[in-house]
mmCIF file with all atom_site columns, C-alpha atoms in Angstrom:
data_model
loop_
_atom_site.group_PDB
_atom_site.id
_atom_site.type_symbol
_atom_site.label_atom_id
_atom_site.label_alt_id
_atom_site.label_comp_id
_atom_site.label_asym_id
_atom_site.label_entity_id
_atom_site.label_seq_id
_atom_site.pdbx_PDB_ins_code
_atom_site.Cartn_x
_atom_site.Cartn_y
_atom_site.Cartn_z
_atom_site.occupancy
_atom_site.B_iso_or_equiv
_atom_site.pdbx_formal_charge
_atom_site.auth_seq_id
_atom_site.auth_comp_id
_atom_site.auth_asym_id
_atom_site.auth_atom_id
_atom_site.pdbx_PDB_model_num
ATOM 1   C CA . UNK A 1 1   ? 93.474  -126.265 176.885 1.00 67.00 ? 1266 UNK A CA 1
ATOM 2   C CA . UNK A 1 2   ? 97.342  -125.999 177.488 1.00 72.00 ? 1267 UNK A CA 1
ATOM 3   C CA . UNK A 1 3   ? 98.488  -122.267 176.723 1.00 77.00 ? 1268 UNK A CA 1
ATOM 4   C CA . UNK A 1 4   ? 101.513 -121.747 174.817 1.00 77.00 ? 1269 UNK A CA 1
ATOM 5   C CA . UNK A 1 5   ? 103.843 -120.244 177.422 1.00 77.00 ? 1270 UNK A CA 1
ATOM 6   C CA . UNK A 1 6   ? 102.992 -122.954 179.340 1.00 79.00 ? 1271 UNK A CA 1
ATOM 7   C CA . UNK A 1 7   ? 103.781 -125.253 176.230 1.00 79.00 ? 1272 UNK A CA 1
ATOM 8   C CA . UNK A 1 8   ? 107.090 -123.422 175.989 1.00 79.00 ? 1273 UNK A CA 1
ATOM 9   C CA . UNK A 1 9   ? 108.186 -123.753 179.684 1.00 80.00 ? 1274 UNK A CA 1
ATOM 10  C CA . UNK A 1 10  ? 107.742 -127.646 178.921 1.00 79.00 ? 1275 UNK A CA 1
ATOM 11  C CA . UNK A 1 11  ? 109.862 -127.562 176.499 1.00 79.00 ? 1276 UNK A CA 1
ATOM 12  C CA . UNK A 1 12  ? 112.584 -126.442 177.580 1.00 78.00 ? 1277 UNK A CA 1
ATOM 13  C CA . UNK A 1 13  ? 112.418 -128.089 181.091 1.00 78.00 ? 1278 UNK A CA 1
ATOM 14  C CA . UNK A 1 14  ? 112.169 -131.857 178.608 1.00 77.00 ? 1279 UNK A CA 1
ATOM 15  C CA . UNK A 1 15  ? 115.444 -130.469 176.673 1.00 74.00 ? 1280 UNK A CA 1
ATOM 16  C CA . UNK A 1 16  ? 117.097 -129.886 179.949 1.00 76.00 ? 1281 UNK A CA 1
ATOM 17  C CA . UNK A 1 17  ? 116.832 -133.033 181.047 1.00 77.00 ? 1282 UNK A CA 1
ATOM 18  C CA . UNK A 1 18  ? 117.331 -137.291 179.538 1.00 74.00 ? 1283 UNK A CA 1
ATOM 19  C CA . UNK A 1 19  ? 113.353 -137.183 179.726 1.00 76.00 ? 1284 UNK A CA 1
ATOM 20  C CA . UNK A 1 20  ? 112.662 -138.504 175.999 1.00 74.00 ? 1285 UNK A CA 1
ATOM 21  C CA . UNK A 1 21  ? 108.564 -138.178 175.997 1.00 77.00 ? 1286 UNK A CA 1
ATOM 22  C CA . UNK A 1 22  ? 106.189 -136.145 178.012 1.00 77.00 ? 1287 UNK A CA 1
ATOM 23  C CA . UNK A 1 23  ? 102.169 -136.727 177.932 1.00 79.00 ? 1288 UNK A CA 1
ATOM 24  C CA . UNK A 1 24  ? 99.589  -134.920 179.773 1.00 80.00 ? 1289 UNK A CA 1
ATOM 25  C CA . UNK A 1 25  ? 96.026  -135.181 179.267 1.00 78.00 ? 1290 UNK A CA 1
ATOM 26  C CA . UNK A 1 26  ? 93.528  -132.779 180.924 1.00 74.00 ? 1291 UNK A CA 1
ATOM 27  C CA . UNK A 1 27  ? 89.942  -131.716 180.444 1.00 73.00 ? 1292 UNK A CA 1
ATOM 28  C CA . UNK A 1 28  ? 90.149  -133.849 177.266 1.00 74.00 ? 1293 UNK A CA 1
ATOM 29  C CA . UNK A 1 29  ? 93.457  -132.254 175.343 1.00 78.00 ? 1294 UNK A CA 1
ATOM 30  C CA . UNK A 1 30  ? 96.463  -134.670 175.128 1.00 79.00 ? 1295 UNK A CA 1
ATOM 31  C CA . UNK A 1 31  ? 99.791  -132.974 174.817 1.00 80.00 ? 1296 UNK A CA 1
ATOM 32  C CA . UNK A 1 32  ? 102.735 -135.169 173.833 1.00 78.00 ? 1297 UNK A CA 1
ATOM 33  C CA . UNK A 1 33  ? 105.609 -133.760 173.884 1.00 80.00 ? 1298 UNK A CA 1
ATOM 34  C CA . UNK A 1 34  ? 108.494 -136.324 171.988 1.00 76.00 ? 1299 UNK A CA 1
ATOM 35  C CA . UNK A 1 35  ? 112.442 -135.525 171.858 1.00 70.00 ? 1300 UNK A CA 1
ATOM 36  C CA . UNK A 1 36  ? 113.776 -137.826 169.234 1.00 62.00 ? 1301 UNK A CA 1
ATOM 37  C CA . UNK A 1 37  ? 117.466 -136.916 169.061 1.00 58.00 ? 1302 UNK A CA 1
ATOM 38  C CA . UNK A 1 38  ? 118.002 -133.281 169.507 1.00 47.00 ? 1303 UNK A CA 1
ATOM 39  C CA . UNK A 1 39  ? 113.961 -132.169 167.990 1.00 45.00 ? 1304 UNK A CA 1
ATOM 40  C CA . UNK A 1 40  ? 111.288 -131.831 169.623 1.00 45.00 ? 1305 UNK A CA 1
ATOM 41  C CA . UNK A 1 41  ? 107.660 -132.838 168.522 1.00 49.00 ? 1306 UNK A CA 1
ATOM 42  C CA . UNK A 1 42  ? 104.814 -131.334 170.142 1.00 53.00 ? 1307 UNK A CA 1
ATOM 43  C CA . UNK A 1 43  ? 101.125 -132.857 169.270 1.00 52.00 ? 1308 UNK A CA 1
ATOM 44  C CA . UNK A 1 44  ? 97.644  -131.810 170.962 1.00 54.00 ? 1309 UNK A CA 1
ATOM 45  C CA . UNK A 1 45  ? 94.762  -133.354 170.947 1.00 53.00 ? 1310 UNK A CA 1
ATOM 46  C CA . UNK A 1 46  ? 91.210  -134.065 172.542 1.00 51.00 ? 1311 UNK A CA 1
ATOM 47  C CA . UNK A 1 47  ? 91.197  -137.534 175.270 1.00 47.00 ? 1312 UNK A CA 1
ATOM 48  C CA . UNK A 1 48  ? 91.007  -138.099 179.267 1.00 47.00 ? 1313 UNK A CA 1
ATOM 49  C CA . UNK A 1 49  ? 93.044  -137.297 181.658 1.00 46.00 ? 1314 UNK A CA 1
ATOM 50  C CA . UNK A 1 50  ? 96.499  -138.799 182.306 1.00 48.00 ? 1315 UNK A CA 1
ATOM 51  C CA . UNK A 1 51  ? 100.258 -137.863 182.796 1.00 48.00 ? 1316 UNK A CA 1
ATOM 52  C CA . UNK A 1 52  ? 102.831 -140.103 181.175 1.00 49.00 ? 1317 UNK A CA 1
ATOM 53  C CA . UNK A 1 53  ? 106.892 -139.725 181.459 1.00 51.00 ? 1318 UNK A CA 1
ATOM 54  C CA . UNK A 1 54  ? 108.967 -141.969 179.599 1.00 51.00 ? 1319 UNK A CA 1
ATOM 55  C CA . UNK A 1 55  ? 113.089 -141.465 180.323 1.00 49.00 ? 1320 UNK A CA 1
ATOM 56  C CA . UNK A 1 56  ? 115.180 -141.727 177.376 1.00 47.00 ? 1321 UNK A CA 1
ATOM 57  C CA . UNK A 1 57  ? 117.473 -144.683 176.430 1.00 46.00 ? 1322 UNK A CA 1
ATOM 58  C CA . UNK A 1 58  ? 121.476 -144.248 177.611 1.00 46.00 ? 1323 UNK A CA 1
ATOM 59  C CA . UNK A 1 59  ? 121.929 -145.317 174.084 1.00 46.00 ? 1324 UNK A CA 1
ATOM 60  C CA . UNK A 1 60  ? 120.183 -142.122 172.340 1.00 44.00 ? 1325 UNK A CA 1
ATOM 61  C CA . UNK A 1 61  ? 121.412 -139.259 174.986 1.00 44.00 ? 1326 UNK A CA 1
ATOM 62  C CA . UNK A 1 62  ? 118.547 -136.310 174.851 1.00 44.00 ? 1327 UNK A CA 1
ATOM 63  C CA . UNK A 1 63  ? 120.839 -133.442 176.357 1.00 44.00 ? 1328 UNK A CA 1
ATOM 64  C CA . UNK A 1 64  ? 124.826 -132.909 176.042 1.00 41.00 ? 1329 UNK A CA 1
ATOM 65  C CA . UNK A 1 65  ? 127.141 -134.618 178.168 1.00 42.00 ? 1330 UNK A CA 1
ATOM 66  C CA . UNK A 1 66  ? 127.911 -131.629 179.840 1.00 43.00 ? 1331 UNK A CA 1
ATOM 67  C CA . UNK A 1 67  ? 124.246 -130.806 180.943 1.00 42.00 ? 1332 UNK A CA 1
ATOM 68  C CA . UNK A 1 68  ? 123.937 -134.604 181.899 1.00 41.00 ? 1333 UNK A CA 1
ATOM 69  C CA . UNK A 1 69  ? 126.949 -134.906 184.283 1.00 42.00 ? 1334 UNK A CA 1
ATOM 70  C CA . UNK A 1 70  ? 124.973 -133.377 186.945 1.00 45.00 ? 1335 UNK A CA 1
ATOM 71  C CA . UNK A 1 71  ? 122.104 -136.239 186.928 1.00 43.00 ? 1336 UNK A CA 1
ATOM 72  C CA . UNK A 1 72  ? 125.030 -138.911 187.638 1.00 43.00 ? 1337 UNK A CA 1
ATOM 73  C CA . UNK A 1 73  ? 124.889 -138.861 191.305 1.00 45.00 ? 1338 UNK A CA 1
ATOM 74  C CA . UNK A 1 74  ? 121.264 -140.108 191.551 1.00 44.00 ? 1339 UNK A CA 1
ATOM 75  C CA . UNK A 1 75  ? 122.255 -143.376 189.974 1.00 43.00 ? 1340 UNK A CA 1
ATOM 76  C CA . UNK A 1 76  ? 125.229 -143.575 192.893 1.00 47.00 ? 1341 UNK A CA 1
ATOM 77  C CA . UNK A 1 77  ? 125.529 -146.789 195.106 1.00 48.00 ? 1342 UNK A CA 1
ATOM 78  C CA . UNK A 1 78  ? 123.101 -146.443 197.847 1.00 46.00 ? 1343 UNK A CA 1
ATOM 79  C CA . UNK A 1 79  ? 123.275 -148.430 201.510 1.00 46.00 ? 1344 UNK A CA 1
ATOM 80  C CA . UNK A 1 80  ? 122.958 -152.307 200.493 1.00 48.00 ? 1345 UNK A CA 1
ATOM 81  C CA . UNK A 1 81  ? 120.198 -151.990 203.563 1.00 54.00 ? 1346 UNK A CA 1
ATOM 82  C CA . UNK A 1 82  ? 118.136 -150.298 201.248 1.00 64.00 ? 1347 UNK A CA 1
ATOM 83  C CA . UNK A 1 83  ? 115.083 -152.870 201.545 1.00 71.00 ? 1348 UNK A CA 1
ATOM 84  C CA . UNK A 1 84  ? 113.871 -151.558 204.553 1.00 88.00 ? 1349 UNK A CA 1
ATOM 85  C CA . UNK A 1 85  ? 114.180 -147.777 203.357 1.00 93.00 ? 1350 UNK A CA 1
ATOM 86  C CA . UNK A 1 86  ? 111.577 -145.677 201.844 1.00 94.00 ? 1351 UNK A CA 1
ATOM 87  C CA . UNK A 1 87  ? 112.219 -143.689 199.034 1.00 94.00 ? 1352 UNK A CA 1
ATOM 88  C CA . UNK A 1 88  ? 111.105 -140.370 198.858 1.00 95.00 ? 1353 UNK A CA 1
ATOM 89  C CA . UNK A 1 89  ? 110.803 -139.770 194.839 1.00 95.00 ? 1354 UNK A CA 1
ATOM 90  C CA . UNK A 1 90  ? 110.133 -136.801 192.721 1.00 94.00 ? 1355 UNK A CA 1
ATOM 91  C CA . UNK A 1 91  ? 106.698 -135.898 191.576 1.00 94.00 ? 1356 UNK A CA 1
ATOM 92  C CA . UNK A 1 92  ? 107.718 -133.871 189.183 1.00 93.00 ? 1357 UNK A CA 1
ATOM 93  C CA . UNK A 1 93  ? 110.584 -132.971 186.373 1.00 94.00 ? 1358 UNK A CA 1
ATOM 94  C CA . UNK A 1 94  ? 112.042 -129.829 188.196 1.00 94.00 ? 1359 UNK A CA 1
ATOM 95  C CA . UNK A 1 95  ? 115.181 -128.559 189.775 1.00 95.00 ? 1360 UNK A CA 1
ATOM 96  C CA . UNK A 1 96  ? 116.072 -129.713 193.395 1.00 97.00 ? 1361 UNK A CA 1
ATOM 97  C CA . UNK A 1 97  ? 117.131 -127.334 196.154 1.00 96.00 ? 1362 UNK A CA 1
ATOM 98  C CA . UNK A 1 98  ? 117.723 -128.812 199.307 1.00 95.00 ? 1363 UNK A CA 1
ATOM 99  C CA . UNK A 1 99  ? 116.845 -124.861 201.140 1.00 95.00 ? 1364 UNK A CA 1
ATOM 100 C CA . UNK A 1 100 ? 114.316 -122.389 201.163 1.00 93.00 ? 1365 UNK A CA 1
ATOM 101 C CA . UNK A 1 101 ? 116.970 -119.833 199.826 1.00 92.00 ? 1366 UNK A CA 1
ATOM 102 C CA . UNK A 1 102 ? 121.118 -119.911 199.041 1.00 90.00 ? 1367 UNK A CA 1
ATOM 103 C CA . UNK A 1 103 ? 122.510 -118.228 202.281 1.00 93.00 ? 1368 UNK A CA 1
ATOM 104 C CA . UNK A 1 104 ? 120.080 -120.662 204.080 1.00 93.00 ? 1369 UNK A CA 1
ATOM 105 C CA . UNK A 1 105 ? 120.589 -124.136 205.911 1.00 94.00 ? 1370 UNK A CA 1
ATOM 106 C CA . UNK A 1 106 ? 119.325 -127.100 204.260 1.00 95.00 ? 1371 UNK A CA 1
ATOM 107 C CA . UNK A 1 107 ? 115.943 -128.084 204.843 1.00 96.00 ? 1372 UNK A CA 1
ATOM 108 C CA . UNK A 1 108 ? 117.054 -131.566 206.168 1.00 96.00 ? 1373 UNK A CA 1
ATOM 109 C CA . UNK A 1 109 ? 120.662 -133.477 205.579 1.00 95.00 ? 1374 UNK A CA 1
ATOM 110 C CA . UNK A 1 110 ? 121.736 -137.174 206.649 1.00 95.00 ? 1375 UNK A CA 1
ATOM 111 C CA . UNK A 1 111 ? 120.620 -137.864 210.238 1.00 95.00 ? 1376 UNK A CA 1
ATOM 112 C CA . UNK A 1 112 ? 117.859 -135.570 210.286 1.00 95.00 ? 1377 UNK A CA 1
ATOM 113 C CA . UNK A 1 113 ? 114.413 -136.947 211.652 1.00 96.00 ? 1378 UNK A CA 1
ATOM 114 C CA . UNK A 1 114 ? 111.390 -136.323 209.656 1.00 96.00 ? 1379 UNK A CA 1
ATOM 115 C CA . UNK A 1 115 ? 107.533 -136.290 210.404 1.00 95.00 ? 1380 UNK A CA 1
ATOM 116 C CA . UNK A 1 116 ? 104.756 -136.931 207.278 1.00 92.00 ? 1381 UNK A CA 1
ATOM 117 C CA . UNK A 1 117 ? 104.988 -133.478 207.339 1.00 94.00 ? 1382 UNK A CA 1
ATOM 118 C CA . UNK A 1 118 ? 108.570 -131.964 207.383 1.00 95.00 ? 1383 UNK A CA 1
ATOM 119 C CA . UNK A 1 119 ? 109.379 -130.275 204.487 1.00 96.00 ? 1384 UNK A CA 1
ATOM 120 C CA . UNK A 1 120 ? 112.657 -131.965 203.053 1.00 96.00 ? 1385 UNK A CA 1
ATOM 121 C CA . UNK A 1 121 ? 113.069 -130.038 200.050 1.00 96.00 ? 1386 UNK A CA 1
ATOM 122 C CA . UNK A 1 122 ? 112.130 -127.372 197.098 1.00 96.00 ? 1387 UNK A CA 1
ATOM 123 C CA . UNK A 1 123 ? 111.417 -128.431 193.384 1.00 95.00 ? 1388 UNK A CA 1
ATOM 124 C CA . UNK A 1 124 ? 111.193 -126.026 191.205 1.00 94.00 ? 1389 UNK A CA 1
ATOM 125 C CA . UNK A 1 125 ? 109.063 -126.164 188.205 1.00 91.00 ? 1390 UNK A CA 1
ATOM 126 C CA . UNK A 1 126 ? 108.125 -123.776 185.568 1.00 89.00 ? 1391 UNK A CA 1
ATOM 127 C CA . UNK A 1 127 ? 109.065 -121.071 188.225 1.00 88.00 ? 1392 UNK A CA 1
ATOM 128 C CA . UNK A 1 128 ? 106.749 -121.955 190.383 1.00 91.00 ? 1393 UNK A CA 1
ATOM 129 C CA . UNK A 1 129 ? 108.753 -123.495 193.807 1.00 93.00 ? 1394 UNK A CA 1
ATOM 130 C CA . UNK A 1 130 ? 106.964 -126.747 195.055 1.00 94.00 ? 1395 UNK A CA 1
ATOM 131 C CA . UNK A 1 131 ? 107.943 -127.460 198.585 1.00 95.00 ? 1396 UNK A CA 1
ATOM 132 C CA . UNK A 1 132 ? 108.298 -131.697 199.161 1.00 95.00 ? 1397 UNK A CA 1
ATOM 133 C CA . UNK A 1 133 ? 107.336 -133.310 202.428 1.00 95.00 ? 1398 UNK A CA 1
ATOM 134 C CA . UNK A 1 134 ? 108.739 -136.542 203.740 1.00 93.00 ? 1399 UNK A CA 1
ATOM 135 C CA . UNK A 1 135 ? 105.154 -138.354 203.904 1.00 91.00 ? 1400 UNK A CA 1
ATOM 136 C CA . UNK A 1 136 ? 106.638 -141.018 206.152 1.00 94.00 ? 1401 UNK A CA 1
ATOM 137 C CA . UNK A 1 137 ? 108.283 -140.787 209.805 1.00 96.00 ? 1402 UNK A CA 1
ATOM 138 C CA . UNK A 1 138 ? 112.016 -141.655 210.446 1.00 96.00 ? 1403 UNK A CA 1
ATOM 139 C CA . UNK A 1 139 ? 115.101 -140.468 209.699 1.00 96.00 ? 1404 UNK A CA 1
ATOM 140 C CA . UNK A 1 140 ? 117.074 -139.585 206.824 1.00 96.00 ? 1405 UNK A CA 1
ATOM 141 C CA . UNK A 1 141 ? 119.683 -142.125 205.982 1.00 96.00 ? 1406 UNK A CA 1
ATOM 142 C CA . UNK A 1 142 ? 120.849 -140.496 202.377 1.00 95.00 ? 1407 UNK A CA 1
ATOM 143 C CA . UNK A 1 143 ? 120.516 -137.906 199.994 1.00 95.00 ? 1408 UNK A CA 1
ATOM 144 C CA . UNK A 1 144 ? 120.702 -138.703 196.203 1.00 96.00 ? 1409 UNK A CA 1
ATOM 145 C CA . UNK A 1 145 ? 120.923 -135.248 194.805 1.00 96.00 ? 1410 UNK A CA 1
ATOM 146 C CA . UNK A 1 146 ? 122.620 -132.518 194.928 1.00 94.00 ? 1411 UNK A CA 1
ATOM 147 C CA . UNK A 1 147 ? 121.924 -128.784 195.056 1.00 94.00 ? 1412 UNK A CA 1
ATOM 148 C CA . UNK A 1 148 ? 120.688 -127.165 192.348 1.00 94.00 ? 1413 UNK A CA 1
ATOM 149 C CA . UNK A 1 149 ? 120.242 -130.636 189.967 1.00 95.00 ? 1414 UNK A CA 1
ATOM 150 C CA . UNK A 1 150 ? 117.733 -131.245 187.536 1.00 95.00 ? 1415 UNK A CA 1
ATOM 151 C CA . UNK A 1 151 ? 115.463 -134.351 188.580 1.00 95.00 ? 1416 UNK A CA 1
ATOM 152 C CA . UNK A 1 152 ? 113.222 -136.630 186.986 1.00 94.00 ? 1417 UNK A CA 1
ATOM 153 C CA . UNK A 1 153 ? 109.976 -137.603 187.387 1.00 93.00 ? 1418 UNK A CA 1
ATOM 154 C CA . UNK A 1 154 ? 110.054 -140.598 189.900 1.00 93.00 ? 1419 UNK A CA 1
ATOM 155 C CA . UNK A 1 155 ? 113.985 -139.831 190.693 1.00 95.00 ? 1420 UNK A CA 1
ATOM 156 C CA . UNK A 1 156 ? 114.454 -141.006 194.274 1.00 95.00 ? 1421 UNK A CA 1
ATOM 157 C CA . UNK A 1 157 ? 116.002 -137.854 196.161 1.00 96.00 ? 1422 UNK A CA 1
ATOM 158 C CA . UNK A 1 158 ? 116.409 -139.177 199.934 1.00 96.00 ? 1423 UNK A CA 1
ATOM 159 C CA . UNK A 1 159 ? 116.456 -142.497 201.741 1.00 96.00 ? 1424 UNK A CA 1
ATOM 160 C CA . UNK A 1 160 ? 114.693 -142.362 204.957 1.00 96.00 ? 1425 UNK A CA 1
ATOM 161 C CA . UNK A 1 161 ? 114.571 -145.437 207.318 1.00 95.00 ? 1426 UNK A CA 1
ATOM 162 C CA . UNK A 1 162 ? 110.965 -145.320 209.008 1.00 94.00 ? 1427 UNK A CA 1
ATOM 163 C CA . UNK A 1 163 ? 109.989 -145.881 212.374 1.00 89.00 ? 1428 UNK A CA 1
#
């Protein structure tokens, strides 16, 4: 059963962002959380487990221009030898930070080299802090976000050309 702060904290992190639907099922209660236009609809209900995210349509815009500017950089050009790069995406809606804390260095920038294991960045997500590892050996070619930004589900936030 989902509890309501936790409800809550979905919420808001869908109205921050162009996310238009959220669905999670767990131990057999579906929650669906919908943003058509500026409302949003929340439904529970018993069924399986599964996790759904569906981004909104550029025509319908879920969040103000303003909050929105600071997604444009993940849909920047990226290196047109980007076939033979691996993505490392977001597994989660959340806010990237690119080091463990603000006076800190980053984590890893363009050039670093990266095991399966190196820790590349911080997502945060209903205030808990998720660190992200690389999963894949090489080095890091580009980074698609910037500090601070809210990401997407699925949003790819480095390039990394594998060895």
């Amino acid at each position: 059963m989902f509890k309501l702060n936790e409800i809550k904290e979905l919420i808001k992190l869908i109205d921050q962002t162009s996310v238009h639907e959220l669905e999670i099922e767990n131990e057999g209660t579906r929650l669906l959380i919908r943003k058509p236009g500026k409302q949003e609809v929340v439904t529970v209900q018993a069924a399986p487990a599964v996790a759904q995210v569906i981004p909104s349509t550029p025509a319908a815009p879920a969040v103000p221009a303003a909050a929105a500017a600071p997604a444009q950089p993940a849909s920047a050009p990226v290196p047109a030898a980007q076939d033979n790069l691996h993505k490392i995406v977001s597994p989660m809606v959340g806010t990237f930070y690119a080091a463990p804390s603000p006076d800190s260095a980053p984590f890893v920038q363009k050039g670093s080299r990266v095991t399966d294991k190196t820790v590349v960045c911080i997502l945060e997500a209903m205030k808990l802090m998720n660190e992200i590892e690389a999963e894949v050996r090489g080095e890091i070619v580009e980074v698609l976000v910037e500090n601070g930004q809210l990401v997407e589900f699925g949003q790819p936030l480095f390039l990394v050309k594998p060895e």
